[in-house]
């Protein structure tokens, strides 16, 4: 029996051949149905990988966006479960606020158990630090979790991101330009007034991978261009 492209069967799904769907030359039809217990494949079961993307500091007037959509599983939709704790252990109110945020996503038709959840600016107390946890579960019950610490600032905080996503692949022989973007924080709920004409300063830092040293570049000109770009909006990675 061929179910077509993209078809999938979950544990305890019922497979049924409908009457008159399969007939012989005499137009006789046989109706059959049953349950098939799916088994793990040989070896270790496929485990999910929890990935949580969110800022380490959020401005006083900004929402906290918790994004677990980059998590990976077994090729099917994952289940997402968020948690939050205040470092000072005063967590009752913020836990209720998180549950309300999760419920809002569900009411709006969130997919995959609410991969992206937004908390309102007033849900977190300025000056406090929180630990956000994400647990993901795949369709065979395997789980993984991760956590990120975030501080609610008492003042507006600039928002920055990398155009094209946090994970990008480039070829060493061609080089690349990684584009950063930023904007001033929302000050609408604070006493701080930001000038939209203020110049934003950019500074790139390497946090993982083999260190880029002078001998990593083909010539001094490429090295100088790279070093200069470290304090601009666009990071240059020469071939």
Tab-separated table of C-alpha atoms in Angstrom:
chain	number	residue	atom	x	y	z
A	1	UNK	CA	0.000	0.000	0.000
A	2	UNK	CA	1.447	3.376	-1.030
A	3	UNK	CA	0.325	6.391	1.022
A	4	UNK	CA	1.806	9.088	-1.206
A	5	UNK	CA	4.511	11.727	-0.684
A	6	UNK	CA	4.860	13.222	2.800
A	7	UNK	CA	2.579	10.712	4.480
A	8	UNK	CA	3.352	9.673	8.052
A	9	UNK	CA	1.923	7.265	10.594
A	10	UNK	CA	2.007	8.061	14.289
A	11	UNK	CA	2.045	5.578	17.150
A	12	UNK	CA	-1.420	4.028	17.633
A	13	UNK	CA	-2.774	5.443	14.364
A	14	UNK	CA	-5.461	3.218	12.843
A	15	UNK	CA	-4.832	1.927	9.327
A	16	UNK	CA	-8.032	0.931	7.583
A	17	UNK	CA	-8.910	-0.268	4.081
A	18	UNK	CA	-12.328	1.169	3.311
A	19	UNK	CA	-15.105	-0.957	1.759
A	20	UNK	CA	-15.063	-0.990	-2.062
A	21	UNK	CA	-11.616	0.629	-2.127
A	22	UNK	CA	-9.952	-2.636	-3.197
A	23	UNK	CA	-12.058	-5.007	-5.338
A	24	UNK	CA	-11.515	-8.043	-7.540
A	25	UNK	CA	-12.898	-8.628	-11.028
A	26	UNK	CA	-16.184	-9.782	-9.523
A	27	UNK	CA	-16.498	-6.450	-7.697
A	28	UNK	CA	-16.118	-8.157	-4.344
A	29	UNK	CA	-14.581	-5.981	-1.624
A	30	UNK	CA	-12.879	-6.961	1.590
A	31	UNK	CA	-12.902	-4.582	4.548
A	32	UNK	CA	-9.950	-4.817	6.931
A	33	UNK	CA	-8.536	-2.720	9.735
A	34	UNK	CA	-6.155	-3.071	12.621
A	35	UNK	CA	-3.506	-1.543	14.855
A	36	UNK	CA	0.212	-1.875	14.228
A	37	UNK	CA	2.683	-1.248	17.052
A	38	UNK	CA	5.566	0.849	15.746
A	39	UNK	CA	9.013	-0.123	17.011
A	40	UNK	CA	12.170	1.909	17.529
A	41	UNK	CA	14.707	1.485	14.731
A	42	UNK	CA	17.785	-0.618	15.536
A	43	UNK	CA	20.299	1.180	17.726
A	44	UNK	CA	19.710	4.297	19.788
A	45	UNK	CA	16.434	6.177	19.190
A	46	UNK	CA	16.623	9.542	17.463
A	47	UNK	CA	17.076	12.270	20.084
A	48	UNK	CA	15.930	15.875	19.655
A	49	UNK	CA	18.176	18.916	20.078
A	50	UNK	CA	16.795	21.906	21.995
A	51	UNK	CA	17.889	25.318	20.644
A	52	UNK	CA	16.704	28.487	22.382
A	53	UNK	CA	17.354	31.884	20.809
A	54	UNK	CA	16.680	34.963	22.899
A	55	UNK	CA	18.558	38.049	24.149
A	56	UNK	CA	20.616	38.016	27.325
A	57	UNK	CA	19.284	41.481	28.169
A	58	UNK	CA	15.904	42.973	27.303
A	59	UNK	CA	14.956	46.655	27.434
A	60	UNK	CA	12.512	48.039	29.945
A	61	UNK	CA	9.819	48.612	27.293
A	62	UNK	CA	10.555	45.590	25.081
A	63	UNK	CA	8.858	42.230	24.900
A	64	UNK	CA	10.871	39.098	25.647
A	65	UNK	CA	10.790	36.827	22.588
A	66	UNK	CA	11.698	33.189	23.269
A	67	UNK	CA	12.359	31.332	20.023
A	68	UNK	CA	12.802	27.561	20.015
A	69	UNK	CA	11.979	27.074	16.329
A	70	UNK	CA	15.580	26.114	15.457
A	71	UNK	CA	15.283	22.972	17.606
A	72	UNK	CA	15.634	19.683	15.754
A	73	UNK	CA	13.961	16.319	16.249
A	74	UNK	CA	13.167	13.238	14.188
A	75	UNK	CA	11.769	15.048	11.163
A	76	UNK	CA	8.327	15.546	12.676
A	77	UNK	CA	6.724	18.317	14.690
A	78	UNK	CA	8.214	18.749	18.160
A	79	UNK	CA	6.458	19.550	21.404
A	80	UNK	CA	7.782	22.629	23.228
A	81	UNK	CA	7.621	23.318	26.949
A	82	UNK	CA	8.919	26.600	28.408
A	83	UNK	CA	9.770	27.396	32.011
A	84	UNK	CA	11.079	30.450	33.831
A	85	UNK	CA	12.614	31.075	37.249
A	86	UNK	CA	13.743	34.291	38.888
A	87	UNK	CA	17.276	34.111	40.253
A	88	UNK	CA	16.025	35.554	43.556
A	89	UNK	CA	13.434	32.727	43.717
A	90	UNK	CA	10.485	35.157	43.577
A	91	UNK	CA	8.948	33.411	40.588
A	92	UNK	CA	5.199	33.057	41.165
A	93	UNK	CA	4.071	36.088	39.161
A	94	UNK	CA	6.461	35.548	36.260
A	95	UNK	CA	5.433	31.888	35.971
A	96	UNK	CA	1.792	32.915	35.721
A	97	UNK	CA	2.733	35.492	33.088
A	98	UNK	CA	4.598	32.848	31.062
A	99	UNK	CA	1.624	30.496	31.182
A	100	UNK	CA	-0.618	33.308	29.951
A	101	UNK	CA	1.818	33.969	27.085
A	102	UNK	CA	1.838	30.280	26.126
A	103	UNK	CA	-1.968	30.192	26.229
A	104	UNK	CA	-2.144	33.224	23.917
A	105	UNK	CA	-0.002	31.454	21.333
A	106	UNK	CA	-2.178	28.353	21.570
A	107	UNK	CA	-5.342	30.386	21.125
A	108	UNK	CA	-3.827	31.967	18.011
A	109	UNK	CA	-3.189	28.560	16.472
A	110	UNK	CA	0.451	28.015	17.372
A	111	UNK	CA	2.131	25.112	15.563
A	112	UNK	CA	4.253	22.414	17.133
A	113	UNK	CA	3.416	23.113	20.753
A	114	UNK	CA	4.196	26.849	20.695
A	115	UNK	CA	7.767	27.135	19.395
A	116	UNK	CA	7.899	30.947	19.741
A	117	UNK	CA	6.474	32.671	22.821
A	118	UNK	CA	6.409	36.396	23.606
A	119	UNK	CA	6.163	37.844	27.100
A	120	UNK	CA	4.892	41.396	27.540
A	121	UNK	CA	7.222	44.189	28.740
A	122	UNK	CA	5.482	44.335	32.134
A	123	UNK	CA	5.794	40.571	32.747
A	124	UNK	CA	9.419	40.888	33.906
A	125	UNK	CA	10.529	43.113	36.767
A	126	UNK	CA	13.233	45.670	35.870
A	127	UNK	CA	16.592	44.923	37.433
A	128	UNK	CA	15.860	41.220	37.911
A	129	UNK	CA	17.573	38.264	36.274
A	130	UNK	CA	15.673	35.196	35.091
A	131	UNK	CA	16.536	31.761	33.767
A	132	UNK	CA	14.379	30.574	30.865
A	133	UNK	CA	14.336	26.851	30.070
A	134	UNK	CA	13.092	25.048	26.978
A	135	UNK	CA	12.307	21.340	26.800
A	136	UNK	CA	11.534	19.727	23.447
A	137	UNK	CA	10.040	16.276	22.918
A	138	UNK	CA	9.812	14.337	19.675
A	139	UNK	CA	7.080	11.937	18.617
A	140	UNK	CA	8.740	8.891	20.218
A	141	UNK	CA	9.028	10.551	23.621
A	142	UNK	CA	12.738	11.460	23.566
A	143	UNK	CA	13.504	14.822	25.216
A	144	UNK	CA	16.218	17.463	25.369
A	145	UNK	CA	16.433	20.770	27.228
A	146	UNK	CA	18.453	23.969	27.331
A	147	UNK	CA	18.388	27.262	29.227
A	148	UNK	CA	19.309	30.931	28.781
A	149	UNK	CA	19.754	33.634	31.429
A	150	UNK	CA	18.147	37.004	30.719
A	151	UNK	CA	18.190	40.290	32.652
A	152	UNK	CA	15.386	42.827	32.493
A	153	UNK	CA	17.072	46.218	32.149
A	154	UNK	CA	15.889	49.367	33.909
A	155	UNK	CA	16.543	51.349	30.717
A	156	UNK	CA	16.017	50.963	26.952
A	157	UNK	CA	18.398	48.469	25.316
A	158	UNK	CA	19.364	48.472	21.609
A	159	UNK	CA	18.172	45.479	19.615
A	160	UNK	CA	20.653	43.798	17.277
A	161	UNK	CA	20.506	40.832	14.920
A	162	UNK	CA	22.359	39.220	12.026
A	163	UNK	CA	20.607	39.487	8.677
A	164	UNK	CA	19.970	36.023	7.268
A	165	UNK	CA	19.910	34.243	10.629
A	166	UNK	CA	22.390	33.257	13.300
A	167	UNK	CA	23.712	30.214	11.383
A	168	UNK	CA	25.225	30.808	7.963
A	169	UNK	CA	27.541	28.762	5.762
A	170	UNK	CA	30.190	30.355	3.569
A	171	UNK	CA	32.906	28.963	1.325
A	172	UNK	CA	36.479	29.706	2.378
A	173	UNK	CA	37.601	30.304	-1.197
A	174	UNK	CA	34.986	33.013	-1.844
A	175	UNK	CA	34.804	34.833	1.475
A	176	UNK	CA	31.693	36.579	2.758
A	177	UNK	CA	30.187	39.725	4.216
A	178	UNK	CA	28.001	39.160	7.281
A	179	UNK	CA	25.501	41.962	7.684
A	180	UNK	CA	24.493	43.125	11.138
A	181	UNK	CA	21.514	45.300	11.935
A	182	UNK	CA	20.435	47.232	14.992
A	183	UNK	CA	17.884	49.696	16.246
A	184	UNK	CA	17.451	51.817	19.335
A	185	UNK	CA	15.396	50.336	22.131
A	186	UNK	CA	11.801	51.269	22.843
A	187	UNK	CA	11.714	54.117	25.403
A	188	UNK	CA	7.947	54.757	25.295
A	189	UNK	CA	7.376	53.506	28.846
A	190	UNK	CA	10.472	55.071	30.431
A	191	UNK	CA	11.723	58.521	31.310
A	192	UNK	CA	14.708	58.114	28.980
A	193	UNK	CA	14.447	59.945	25.651
A	194	UNK	CA	16.562	58.581	22.788
A	195	UNK	CA	17.590	60.686	19.817
A	196	UNK	CA	16.797	58.844	16.583
A	197	UNK	CA	19.760	60.632	15.015
A	198	UNK	CA	22.260	59.102	17.431
A	199	UNK	CA	24.950	57.017	15.774
A	200	UNK	CA	25.031	53.349	16.773
A	201	UNK	CA	28.419	51.752	17.282
A	202	UNK	CA	28.991	48.164	16.173
A	203	UNK	CA	31.610	45.774	17.497
A	204	UNK	CA	32.027	42.153	16.406
A	205	UNK	CA	33.590	39.491	18.653
A	206	UNK	CA	34.445	35.872	17.946
A	207	UNK	CA	33.046	33.557	20.614
A	208	UNK	CA	33.513	30.081	19.107
A	209	UNK	CA	35.691	28.183	16.667
A	210	UNK	CA	39.404	28.353	15.797
A	211	UNK	CA	40.859	31.797	16.441
A	212	UNK	CA	41.389	34.026	13.417
A	213	UNK	CA	45.044	35.057	13.642
A	214	UNK	CA	47.245	37.074	11.301
A	215	UNK	CA	48.442	33.943	9.493
A	216	UNK	CA	44.794	32.955	8.855
A	217	UNK	CA	44.613	35.557	6.078
A	218	UNK	CA	46.213	35.381	2.625
A	219	UNK	CA	47.842	38.834	2.867
A	220	UNK	CA	48.114	41.959	5.000
A	221	UNK	CA	45.485	43.772	2.959
A	222	UNK	CA	42.866	41.120	3.753
A	223	UNK	CA	43.814	41.199	7.437
A	224	UNK	CA	43.481	44.992	7.551
A	225	UNK	CA	40.067	44.866	5.861
A	226	UNK	CA	38.883	42.253	8.367
A	227	UNK	CA	40.108	44.225	11.389
A	228	UNK	CA	38.521	47.420	10.101
A	229	UNK	CA	35.164	45.691	9.610
A	230	UNK	CA	35.096	44.570	13.259
A	231	UNK	CA	33.771	48.015	14.218
A	232	UNK	CA	31.338	48.460	11.332
A	233	UNK	CA	27.863	47.122	10.578
A	234	UNK	CA	29.180	44.602	8.042
A	235	UNK	CA	31.754	42.000	9.044
A	236	UNK	CA	34.148	41.099	6.205
A	237	UNK	CA	35.524	37.569	6.032
A	238	UNK	CA	38.109	37.489	3.222
A	239	UNK	CA	38.826	34.302	1.213
